[in-house]
PDB file of C-alpha atoms in Angstrom:
ATOM      1  CA  MET A1158       0.000   0.000   0.000  1.00 55.00           C
ATOM      2  CA  ILE A1159       2.814   2.397   0.939  1.00 53.00           C
ATOM      3  CA  ALA A1160       4.646   1.588  -2.262  1.00 53.00           C
ATOM      4  CA  LEU A1161       1.481   2.214  -4.275  1.00 47.00           C
ATOM      5  CA  ARG A1162       0.991   5.593  -2.591  1.00 54.00           C
ATOM      6  CA  GLN A1163       4.598   6.559  -3.354  1.00 53.00           C
ATOM      7  CA  ASP A1164       4.075   5.581  -6.992  1.00 55.00           C
ATOM      8  CA  VAL A1165       0.992   7.789  -7.127  1.00 50.00           C
ATOM      9  CA  ILE A1166       2.876  10.744  -5.618  1.00 52.00           C
ATOM     10  CA  MET A1167       5.802  10.272  -8.004  1.00 52.00           C
ATOM     11  CA  SER A1168       3.440   9.989 -10.933  1.00 58.00           C
ATOM     12  CA  GLN A1169       1.756  13.275  -9.982  1.00 57.00           C
ATOM     13  CA  THR A1170       5.141  14.957  -9.587  1.00 57.00           C
ATOM     14  CA  GLU A1171       6.181  13.767 -13.036  1.00 58.00           C
ATOM     15  CA  ARG A1172       2.981  15.176 -14.515  1.00 60.00           C
ATOM     16  CA  ASP A1173       3.529  18.552 -12.808  1.00 60.00           C
ATOM     17  CA  ARG A1174       7.162  18.875 -13.864  1.00 64.00           C
ATOM     18  CA  PRO A1175       6.528  20.014 -17.472  1.00 66.00           C
ATOM     19  CA  SER A1176       4.214  22.816 -16.354  1.00 76.00           C
ATOM     20  CA  VAL A1177       6.732  23.935 -13.714  1.00 71.00           C
ATOM     21  CA  LEU A1178       9.532  24.007 -16.269  1.00 69.00           C
ATOM     22  CA  ARG A1179       7.321  25.803 -18.771  1.00 73.00           C
ATOM     23  CA  ALA A1180       6.428  28.468 -16.201  1.00 73.00           C
ATOM     24  CA  ALA A1181      10.105  28.946 -15.371  1.00 70.00           C
ATOM     25  CA  ARG A1182      10.965  29.366 -19.047  1.00 74.00           C
ATOM     26  CA  GLU A1183       8.143  31.887 -19.482  1.00 75.00           C
ATOM     27  CA  ARG A1184       9.384  33.902 -16.495  1.00 81.00           C
ATOM     28  CA  THR A1185      12.909  33.877 -17.873  1.00 77.00           C
ATOM     29  CA  ARG A1186      11.714  34.962 -21.307  1.00 76.00           C
ATOM     30  CA  ALA A1187       9.598  37.766 -19.826  1.00 83.00           C
ATOM     31  CA  GLU A1188      12.564  39.018 -17.772  1.00 88.00           C
ATOM     32  CA  ILE A1189      14.958  39.021 -20.739  1.00 85.00           C
ATOM     33  CA  THR A1190      12.338  40.763 -22.901  1.00 87.00           C
ATOM     34  CA  ARG A1191      11.921  43.417 -20.198  1.00 88.00           C
ATOM     35  CA  GLN A1192      15.704  43.960 -20.128  1.00 90.00           C
ATOM     36  CA  ILE A1193      15.763  44.361 -23.916  1.00 88.00           C
ATOM     37  CA  LEU A1194      12.950  46.937 -23.838  1.00 89.00           C
ATOM     38  CA  ASP A1195      14.576  48.823 -20.946  1.00 89.00           C
ATOM     39  CA  ALA A1196      17.841  48.952 -22.888  1.00 89.00           C
ATOM     40  CA  ALA A1197      15.953  50.175 -25.952  1.00 89.00           C
ATOM     41  CA  ARG A1198      14.482  53.057 -23.927  1.00 91.00           C
ATOM     42  CA  ARG A1199      17.964  54.034 -22.793  1.00 91.00           C
ATOM     43  CA  HIS A1200      19.072  54.045 -26.424  1.00 89.00           C
ATOM     44  CA  LEU A1201      16.092  56.251 -27.289  1.00 88.00           C
ATOM     45  CA  ALA A1202      17.524  58.864 -24.930  1.00 88.00           C
ATOM     46  CA  THR A1203      20.984  58.762 -26.493  1.00 89.00           C
ATOM     47  CA  ASP A1204      20.462  57.766 -30.124  1.00 88.00           C
ATOM     48  CA  GLY A1205      16.836  58.627 -30.892  1.00 87.00           C
ATOM     49  CA  ALA A1206      14.276  56.319 -32.459  1.00 87.00           C
ATOM     50  CA  SER A1207      15.957  56.302 -35.878  1.00 86.00           C
ATOM     51  CA  GLY A1208      19.207  55.185 -34.239  1.00 88.00           C
ATOM     52  CA  LEU A1209      17.811  52.122 -32.482  1.00 88.00           C
ATOM     53  CA  SER A1210      19.935  49.068 -33.180  1.00 86.00           C
ATOM     54  CA  LEU A1211      19.328  45.529 -31.964  1.00 88.00           C
ATOM     55  CA  ARG A1212      23.050  44.859 -32.315  1.00 90.00           C
ATOM     56  CA  ALA A1213      23.887  47.766 -30.008  1.00 90.00           C
ATOM     57  CA  ILE A1214      21.302  46.590 -27.495  1.00 91.00           C
ATOM     58  CA  ALA A1215      22.759  43.077 -27.652  1.00 89.00           C
ATOM     59  CA  ARG A1216      26.236  44.448 -26.925  1.00 91.00           C
ATOM     60  CA  GLU A1217      24.944  46.396 -23.923  1.00 89.00           C
ATOM     61  CA  LEU A1218      23.258  43.314 -22.492  1.00 89.00           C
ATOM     62  CA  GLY A1219      26.182  41.005 -23.220  1.00 88.00           C
ATOM     63  CA  MET A1220      24.094  38.912 -25.600  1.00 89.00           C
ATOM     64  CA  SER A1221      24.706  37.776 -29.135  1.00 86.00           C
ATOM     65  CA  SER A1222      22.656  39.442 -31.856  1.00 84.00           C
ATOM     66  CA  SER A1223      21.081  36.112 -32.764  1.00 85.00           C
ATOM     67  CA  ALA A1224      19.976  35.659 -29.135  1.00 86.00           C
ATOM     68  CA  VAL A1225      18.254  39.062 -29.104  1.00 85.00           C
ATOM     69  CA  TYR A1226      16.479  38.229 -32.345  1.00 85.00           C
ATOM     70  CA  GLY A1227      14.996  35.264 -30.519  1.00 86.00           C
ATOM     71  CA  TYR A1228      13.047  37.739 -28.356  1.00 87.00           C
ATOM     72  CA  VAL A1229      12.481  40.623 -30.778  1.00 89.00           C
ATOM     73  CA  ALA A1230      12.313  39.661 -34.432  1.00 89.00           C
ATOM     74  CA  SER A1231      13.314  43.009 -35.924  1.00 90.00           C
ATOM     75  CA  ARG A1232      13.935  46.681 -35.273  1.00 91.00           C
ATOM     76  CA  ASP A1233      10.385  47.424 -36.420  1.00 92.00           C
ATOM     77  CA  GLU A1234       8.943  44.966 -33.918  1.00 93.00           C
ATOM     78  CA  LEU A1235      11.017  46.622 -31.205  1.00 92.00           C
ATOM     79  CA  LEU A1236       9.715  50.049 -32.236  1.00 94.00           C
ATOM     80  CA  THR A1237       6.151  48.759 -32.237  1.00 95.00           C
ATOM     81  CA  ARG A1238       6.498  47.361 -28.721  1.00 94.00           C
ATOM     82  CA  LEU A1239       7.941  50.650 -27.471  1.00 95.00           C
ATOM     83  CA  ILE A1240       5.206  52.664 -29.214  1.00 96.00           C
ATOM     84  CA  VAL A1241       2.373  50.516 -27.870  1.00 96.00           C
ATOM     85  CA  THR A1242       3.779  50.727 -24.344  1.00 95.00           C
ATOM     86  CA  ALA A1243       4.176  54.510 -24.600  1.00 97.00           C
ATOM     87  CA  TYR A1244       0.617  54.995 -25.844  1.00 97.00           C
ATOM     88  CA  ASP A1245      -0.721  52.679 -23.148  1.00 97.00           C
ATOM     89  CA  THR A1246       1.086  54.396 -20.275  1.00 97.00           C
ATOM     90  CA  LEU A1247       0.069  57.841 -21.543  1.00 98.00           C
ATOM     91  CA  GLY A1248      -3.523  56.676 -21.968  1.00 98.00           C
ATOM     92  CA  SER A1249      -3.540  55.114 -18.517  1.00 98.00           C
ATOM     93  CA  ALA A1250      -2.305  58.357 -16.967  1.00 98.00           C
ATOM     94  CA  ALA A1251      -5.132  60.317 -18.619  1.00 98.00           C
ATOM     95  CA  GLU A1252      -7.749  57.731 -17.658  1.00 98.00           C
ATOM     96  CA  ILE A1253      -6.662  57.577 -14.016  1.00 98.00           C
ATOM     97  CA  GLN A1254      -6.477  61.345 -13.570  1.00 98.00           C
ATOM     98  CA  GLU A1255      -9.839  61.934 -15.243  1.00 97.00           C
ATOM     99  CA  ALA A1256     -11.482  59.174 -13.192  1.00 97.00           C
ATOM    100  CA  ALA A1257     -10.081  60.722  -9.999  1.00 97.00           C
ATOM    101  CA  VAL A1258     -12.438  63.692 -10.371  1.00 95.00           C
ATOM    102  CA  VAL A1259     -15.131  62.667  -7.911  1.00 95.00           C
ATOM    103  CA  ASP A1260     -17.812  65.047  -9.150  1.00 93.00           C
ATOM    104  CA  ARG A1261     -18.619  63.600 -12.576  1.00 92.00           C
ATOM    105  CA  GLU A1262     -20.739  66.671 -13.330  1.00 91.00           C
ATOM    106  CA  ASP A1263     -17.581  68.780 -13.135  1.00 93.00           C
ATOM    107  CA  LEU A1264     -16.818  68.556 -16.832  1.00 94.00           C
ATOM    108  CA  ALA A1265     -14.237  71.351 -16.698  1.00 93.00           C
ATOM    109  CA  GLY A1266     -12.430  69.553 -13.875  1.00 94.00           C
ATOM    110  CA  ARG A1267     -12.412  66.283 -15.794  1.00 95.00           C
ATOM    111  CA  TRP A1268     -11.125  68.070 -18.909  1.00 96.00           C
ATOM    112  CA  ALA A1269      -8.364  69.780 -16.925  1.00 96.00           C
ATOM    113  CA  ALA A1270      -7.410  66.480 -15.291  1.00 97.00           C
ATOM    114  CA  ALA A1271      -7.037  64.672 -18.613  1.00 97.00           C
ATOM    115  CA  CYS A1272      -5.083  67.531 -20.210  1.00 98.00           C
ATOM    116  CA  GLY A1273      -2.845  67.850 -17.165  1.00 97.00           C
ATOM    117  CA  ALA A1274      -2.129  64.135 -17.284  1.00 98.00           C
ATOM    118  CA  VAL A1275      -0.971  64.371 -20.900  1.00 98.00           C
ATOM    119  CA  ARG A1276       1.388  67.237 -20.105  1.00 98.00           C
ATOM    120  CA  GLY A1277       2.704  65.622 -16.922  1.00 97.00           C
ATOM    121  CA  TRP A1278       3.440  62.325 -18.618  1.00 98.00           C
ATOM    122  CA  ALA A1279       5.111  64.017 -21.586  1.00 98.00           C
ATOM    123  CA  LEU A1280       7.421  66.078 -19.369  1.00 97.00           C
ATOM    124  CA  ALA A1281       8.317  63.032 -17.287  1.00 96.00           C
ATOM    125  CA  HIS A1282       8.945  60.859 -20.383  1.00 96.00           C
ATOM    126  CA  PRO A1283      10.177  63.232 -23.121  1.00 96.00           C
ATOM    127  CA  ASN A1284      11.963  60.575 -25.175  1.00 94.00           C
ATOM    128  CA  GLU A1285       8.962  58.256 -25.234  1.00 95.00           C
ATOM    129  CA  TYR A1286       6.719  61.210 -26.060  1.00 97.00           C
ATOM    130  CA  ALA A1287       9.066  62.058 -28.947  1.00 95.00           C
ATOM    131  CA  LEU A1288       8.772  58.465 -30.142  1.00 95.00           C
ATOM    132  CA  ILE A1289       5.001  58.733 -30.595  1.00 96.00           C
ATOM    133  CA  TYR A1290       4.567  62.454 -31.389  1.00 95.00           C
ATOM    134  CA  GLY A1291       7.905  63.429 -32.893  1.00 92.00           C
ATOM    135  CA  THR A1292       9.537  63.053 -36.298  1.00 89.00           C
ATOM    136  CA  PRO A1293       8.601  59.864 -38.195  1.00 90.00           C
ATOM    137  CA  VAL A1294      11.194  57.101 -38.208  1.00 91.00           C
ATOM    138  CA  PRO A1295      12.395  56.535 -41.801  1.00 90.00           C
ATOM    139  CA  GLY A1296      11.237  53.205 -43.173  1.00 91.00           C
ATOM    140  CA  TYR A1297       8.883  52.401 -40.303  1.00 92.00           C
ATOM    141  CA  THR A1298       5.150  51.897 -40.815  1.00 92.00           C
ATOM    142  CA  ALA A1299       3.057  51.399 -37.704  1.00 92.00           C
ATOM    143  CA  PRO A1300       0.912  48.253 -37.704  1.00 94.00           C
ATOM    144  CA  ALA A1301      -2.747  48.089 -36.711  1.00 94.00           C
ATOM    145  CA  ALA A1302      -1.722  47.001 -33.208  1.00 95.00           C
ATOM    146  CA  THR A1303      -0.845  50.628 -32.396  1.00 96.00           C
ATOM    147  CA  ILE A1304      -4.273  52.081 -33.209  1.00 95.00           C
ATOM    148  CA  ALA A1305      -6.234  51.084 -30.096  1.00 95.00           C
ATOM    149  CA  PRO A1306      -3.504  52.206 -27.641  1.00 97.00           C
ATOM    150  CA  ALA A1307      -3.157  55.484 -29.570  1.00 96.00           C
ATOM    151  CA  ALA A1308      -6.879  56.159 -29.124  1.00 95.00           C
ATOM    152  CA  ARG A1309      -6.947  55.987 -25.324  1.00 96.00           C
ATOM    153  CA  VAL A1310      -6.409  59.699 -24.658  1.00 97.00           C
ATOM    154  CA  SER A1311      -8.860  60.805 -27.336  1.00 95.00           C
ATOM    155  CA  SER A1312     -11.415  58.343 -25.937  1.00 95.00           C
ATOM    156  CA  VAL A1313     -11.194  60.078 -22.563  1.00 97.00           C
ATOM    157  CA  LEU A1314     -11.711  63.496 -24.157  1.00 96.00           C
ATOM    158  CA  LEU A1315     -14.555  62.213 -26.331  1.00 94.00           C
ATOM    159  CA  GLY A1316     -16.271  60.825 -23.251  1.00 94.00           C
ATOM    160  CA  ILE A1317     -16.230  64.303 -21.728  1.00 95.00           C
ATOM    161  CA  LEU A1318     -17.541  65.813 -24.962  1.00 93.00           C
ATOM    162  CA  ALA A1319     -20.389  63.289 -25.014  1.00 93.00           C
ATOM    163  CA  ASP A1320     -21.374  64.351 -21.493  1.00 93.00           C
ATOM    164  CA  ALA A1321     -21.012  68.003 -22.483  1.00 91.00           C
ATOM    165  CA  ALA A1322     -23.443  67.449 -25.353  1.00 90.00           C
ATOM    166  CA  GLU A1323     -26.213  67.103 -22.777  1.00 87.00           C
ATOM    167  CA  HIS A1324     -25.553  70.637 -21.492  1.00 83.00           C
ATOM    168  CA  LEU A1325     -24.682  72.632 -24.591  1.00 84.00           C
ATOM    169  CA  THR A1326     -24.372  76.380 -24.422  1.00 79.00           C
ATOM    170  CA  PRO A1327     -26.679  78.261 -26.835  1.00 82.00           C
ATOM    171  CA  ALA A1328     -23.683  79.287 -28.946  1.00 81.00           C
ATOM    172  CA  ILE A1329     -22.735  75.657 -29.625  1.00 83.00           C
ATOM    173  CA  ALA A1330     -26.297  74.318 -29.748  1.00 82.00           C
ATOM    174  CA  GLU A1331     -27.092  76.771 -32.544  1.00 85.00           C
ATOM    175  CA  ASP A1332     -23.746  76.348 -34.271  1.00 88.00           C
ATOM    176  CA  ASP A1333     -23.297  74.201 -37.357  1.00 90.00           C
ATOM    177  CA  VAL A1334     -20.629  73.304 -39.889  1.00 93.00           C
ATOM    178  CA  PRO A1335     -20.772  73.641 -43.689  1.00 94.00           C
ATOM    179  CA  PRO A1336     -21.359  70.525 -45.812  1.00 94.00           C
ATOM    180  CA  ASP A1337     -17.725  70.216 -46.912  1.00 96.00           C
ATOM    181  CA  ASP A1338     -16.549  70.234 -43.278  1.00 96.00           C
ATOM    182  CA  ARG A1339     -19.202  67.677 -42.355  1.00 94.00           C
ATOM    183  CA  GLU A1340     -17.804  65.442 -45.081  1.00 95.00           C
ATOM    184  CA  ALA A1341     -14.267  66.032 -43.814  1.00 97.00           C
ATOM    185  CA  LEU A1342     -15.351  64.984 -40.308  1.00 95.00           C
ATOM    186  CA  ALA A1343     -16.743  61.665 -41.550  1.00 95.00           C
ATOM    187  CA  PRO A1344     -13.871  59.482 -40.215  1.00 94.00           C
ATOM    188  CA  ALA A1345     -14.159  61.002 -36.743  1.00 93.00           C
ATOM    189  CA  ARG A1346     -17.947  60.950 -36.891  1.00 93.00           C
ATOM    190  CA  SER A1347     -17.878  57.188 -37.421  1.00 91.00           C
ATOM    191  CA  VAL A1348     -16.448  56.661 -33.915  1.00 90.00           C
ATOM    192  CA  VAL A1349     -18.162  59.514 -32.055  1.00 92.00           C
ATOM    193  CA  PRO A1350     -21.565  59.097 -30.369  1.00 89.00           C
ATOM    194  CA  PRO A1351     -24.436  60.681 -32.333  1.00 89.00           C
ATOM    195  CA  VAL A1352     -25.255  62.840 -29.304  1.00 90.00           C
ATOM    196  CA  VAL A1353     -22.158  64.941 -30.126  1.00 92.00           C
ATOM    197  CA  PRO A1354     -23.201  67.455 -32.833  1.00 93.00           C
ATOM    198  CA  ASP A1355     -20.854  68.248 -35.698  1.00 93.00           C
ATOM    199  CA  ALA A1356     -19.978  71.707 -34.388  1.00 93.00           C
ATOM    200  CA  LEU A1357     -19.008  70.298 -30.992  1.00 94.00           C
ATOM    201  CA  LEU A1358     -17.005  67.535 -32.658  1.00 95.00           C
ATOM    202  CA  HIS A1359     -15.120  70.106 -34.728  1.00 95.00           C
ATOM    203  CA  ARG A1360     -14.413  72.228 -31.659  1.00 94.00           C
ATOM    204  CA  GLY A1361     -13.269  69.140 -29.776  1.00 95.00           C
ATOM    205  CA  LEU A1362     -10.838  68.182 -32.522  1.00 96.00           C
ATOM    206  CA  MET A1363      -9.443  71.714 -32.503  1.00 97.00           C
ATOM    207  CA  ALA A1364      -8.918  71.522 -28.729  1.00 97.00           C
ATOM    208  CA  TRP A1365      -7.357  68.059 -29.020  1.00 96.00           C
ATOM    209  CA  ALA A1366      -4.903  69.316 -31.638  1.00 97.00           C
ATOM    210  CA  ALA A1367      -4.137  72.393 -29.530  1.00 98.00           C
ATOM    211  CA  LEU A1368      -3.462  70.222 -26.467  1.00 98.00           C
ATOM    212  CA  PHE A1369      -0.865  68.067 -28.188  1.00 98.00           C
ATOM    213  CA  GLY A1370       0.559  71.026 -30.080  1.00 97.00           C
ATOM    214  CA  THR A1371       1.092  72.976 -26.862  1.00 98.00           C
ATOM    215  CA  VAL A1372       2.582  69.985 -25.064  1.00 98.00           C
ATOM    216  CA  SER A1373       4.874  69.273 -28.016  1.00 97.00           C
ATOM    217  CA  PHE A1374       6.054  72.896 -28.087  1.00 97.00           C
ATOM    218  CA  GLU A1375       6.976  72.662 -24.405  1.00 97.00           C
ATOM    219  CA  VAL A1376       8.634  69.236 -24.612  1.00 96.00           C
ATOM    220  CA  PHE A1377      10.667  70.168 -27.700  1.00 95.00           C
ATOM    221  CA  GLY A1378      11.747  73.560 -26.342  1.00 94.00           C
ATOM    222  CA  GLN A1379       9.699  75.712 -28.706  1.00 95.00           C
ATOM    223  CA  LEU A1380       8.298  77.927 -25.921  1.00 95.00           C
ATOM    224  CA  HIS A1381      11.688  79.347 -24.977  1.00 93.00           C
ATOM    225  CA  GLY A1382      11.644  83.116 -25.279  1.00 94.00           C
ATOM    226  CA  ILE A1383       7.860  83.061 -25.767  1.00 95.00           C
ATOM    227  CA  VAL A1384       6.568  81.839 -22.403  1.00 96.00           C
ATOM    228  CA  GLY A1385       8.546  82.670 -19.265  1.00 95.00           C
ATOM    229  CA  ASP A1386      11.046  80.222 -17.776  1.00 91.00           C
ATOM    230  CA  GLN A1387      10.444  81.219 -14.169  1.00 89.00           C
ATOM    231  CA  PRO A1388       8.917  78.629 -11.799  1.00 80.00           C
ATOM    232  CA  GLY A1389       5.203  78.469 -12.426  1.00 94.00           C
ATOM    233  CA  ASP A1390       5.243  80.313 -15.776  1.00 96.00           C
ATOM    234  CA  ARG A1391       4.696  77.235 -17.917  1.00 96.00           C
ATOM    235  CA  GLU A1392       2.135  75.823 -15.490  1.00 96.00           C
ATOM    236  CA  ALA A1393       0.182  79.072 -15.513  1.00 97.00           C
ATOM    237  CA  PHE A1394       0.260  79.267 -19.307  1.00 97.00           C
ATOM    238  CA  PHE A1395      -0.891  75.673 -19.680  1.00 97.00           C
ATOM    239  CA  ALA A1396      -3.645  75.992 -17.068  1.00 96.00           C
ATOM    240  CA  GLU A1397      -5.081  79.046 -18.800  1.00 96.00           C
ATOM    241  CA  SER A1398      -4.831  77.288 -22.162  1.00 97.00           C
ATOM    242  CA  VAL A1399      -6.767  74.330 -20.760  1.00 96.00           C
ATOM    243  CA  ARG A1400      -9.439  76.666 -19.390  1.00 94.00           C
ATOM    244  CA  ARG A1401      -9.835  78.390 -22.746  1.00 94.00           C
ATOM    245  CA  TRP A1402      -9.987  75.080 -24.655  1.00 95.00           C
ATOM    246  CA  ALA A1403     -12.697  73.922 -22.289  1.00 94.00           C
ATOM    247  CA  ALA A1404     -14.611  77.161 -22.811  1.00 92.00           C
ATOM    248  CA  HIS A1405     -14.277  76.712 -26.570  1.00 92.00           C
ATOM    249  CA  VAL A1406     -15.996  73.315 -26.391  1.00 92.00           C
ATOM    250  CA  GLY A1407     -18.664  74.733 -24.093  1.00 89.00           C
ATOM    251  CA  ILE A1408     -17.778  72.942 -20.846  1.00 86.00           C
ATOM    252  CA  ALA A1409     -16.220  75.777 -18.885  1.00 63.00           C
ATOM    253  CA  PRO A1410     -18.530  78.789 -18.644  1.00 51.00           C
ATOM    254  CA  GLY A1411     -16.331  80.312 -15.953  1.00 41.00           C
ATOM    255  CA  ARG A1412     -12.890  80.042 -14.413  1.00 39.00           C
ATOM    256  CA  THR A1413     -12.520  76.690 -12.664  1.00 40.00           C
ATOM    257  CA  GLY A1414      -9.023  77.083 -11.254  1.00 40.00           C
ATOM    258  CA  PRO A1415      -5.638  75.842 -12.440  1.00 39.00           C
ATOM    259  CA  GLY A1416      -6.535  72.141 -12.371  1.00 40.00           C
ATOM    260  CA  PRO A1417      -4.018  69.329 -12.028  1.00 41.00           C
ATOM    261  CA  ALA A1418      -1.313  71.227 -13.904  1.00 39.00           C
ATOM    262  CA  ALA A1419      -0.761  73.181 -10.700  1.00 34.00           C
ATOM    263  CA  GLY A1420      -0.699  70.070  -8.553  1.00 37.00           C
ATOM    264  CA  GLN A1421      -4.305  69.677  -7.417  1.00 40.00           C
ATOM    265  CA  LEU A1422      -4.275  65.966  -8.294  1.00 42.00           C
ATOM    266  CA  LYS A1423      -1.594  63.516  -7.289  1.00 44.00           C
ATOM    267  CA  PRO A1424       0.281  62.538 -10.467  1.00 44.00           C
ATOM    268  CA  VAL A1425       0.489  58.904 -11.513  1.00 41.00           C
ATOM    269  CA  TRP A1426       3.702  59.323 -13.494  1.00 39.00           C
ATOM    270  CA  ALA A1427       7.268  59.588 -12.274  1.00 38.00           C
ATOM    271  CA  ALA A1428       8.633  62.831 -10.819  1.00 35.00           C
ATOM    272  CA  GLN A1429       8.201  65.562 -13.413  1.00 37.00           C
ATOM    273  CA  THR A1430      11.330  66.853 -15.089  1.00 36.00           C
ATOM    274  CA  SER A1431      12.027  69.940 -17.136  1.00 37.00           C
ATOM    275  CA  ALA A1432      11.897  68.874 -20.754  1.00 35.00           C
ATOM    276  CA  SER A1433      13.424  72.124 -21.951  1.00 36.00           C
ATOM    277  CA  ALA A1434      16.635  71.169 -20.156  1.00 35.00           C
ATOM    278  CA  GLN A1435      16.877  67.795 -21.902  1.00 40.00           C
ATOM    279  CA  ALA A1436      18.158  67.074 -25.377  1.00 40.00           C
ATOM    280  CA  ILE A1437      15.862  64.757 -27.284  1.00 49.00           C
ATOM    281  CA  PRO A1438      17.966  63.127 -29.989  1.00 47.00           C
ATOM    282  CA  GLY A1439      16.792  61.779 -33.284  1.00 44.00           C
ATOM    283  CA  GLY A1440      13.087  61.653 -33.834  1.00 46.00           C
ATOM    284  CA  GLY A1441       9.976  59.718 -33.143  1.00 48.00           C
ATOM    285  CA  ALA A1442       7.641  57.374 -34.878  1.00 50.00           C
ATOM    286  CA  ARG A1443       4.730  59.540 -35.846  1.00 47.00           C
ATOM    287  CA  ASP A1444       2.569  57.218 -37.863  1.00 45.00           C
ATOM    288  CA  THR A1445      -0.857  56.560 -39.291  1.00 39.00           C
ATOM    289  CA  ALA A1446      -2.105  55.393 -35.919  1.00 47.00           C
ATOM    290  CA  LYS A1447      -1.296  58.763 -34.366  1.00 42.00           C
ATOM    291  CA  GLU A1448      -3.037  60.637 -37.125  1.00 40.00           C
ATOM    292  CA  ALA A1449      -6.080  58.410 -36.807  1.00 39.00           C
ATOM    293  CA  SER A1450      -6.331  58.637 -33.025  1.00 42.00           C
ATOM    294  CA  SER A1451      -4.251  59.871 -30.122  1.00 41.00           C
TER     295      SER A1451
END
């Protein structure tokens, strides 16, 4: 009987061994992949997106090039992984900050939270921001896998616009767009709730473009000599810009305060750094996914 029981235990152990070994291999693969991606981000800071090289990353990690290719098939796959991760972390920051506004009727507060999250993440991660909103990488075409992550921020803003559509100001309620603009808005219209009228959609797209344009100007140093460099100058400029964008889309009839750009909400990104003091080499991977949705 004892011998039979031991045989049963040994048999069970033998059956479990393949799954244990498989789990160990998966953990090892995940760890090596993480090291490769971390090294790639370091190379983004020094060489830019166009300078990414799997061979250079292999040298840094003490691996052979063929070994690295076993985890990342090509430079384009590496870029895609970095782009998807950047879009996802940016989108998560906007979602978390917007959701942290307890009063869901406070549309201006939700708008300010989402905009502040975009700026905060961009300043804390300038090289990754440059990867997704900077100069296109020669020879790289973003695959469809980047589209959904790229849409996370715009989905947050569109959700606020949809709620704003229930409380339109007379100016927007009576506004309209000409037929040629309505036709031009067709791609966006296909993913926007019908409750959002064309005029509000157009205003929202203008505000969305202004948000990323303003953030890009700050990250890439284009505000130097235009907006003050003293502590608080950039924050004040951005907060007022956010307030005016909100007013333009009809969700901020009055001043609502500086919002998260001045520290009202606890940030979910790493400690903010001054992007104007950092050199961002090379370029980014602006692609069809970014133009379709951000």
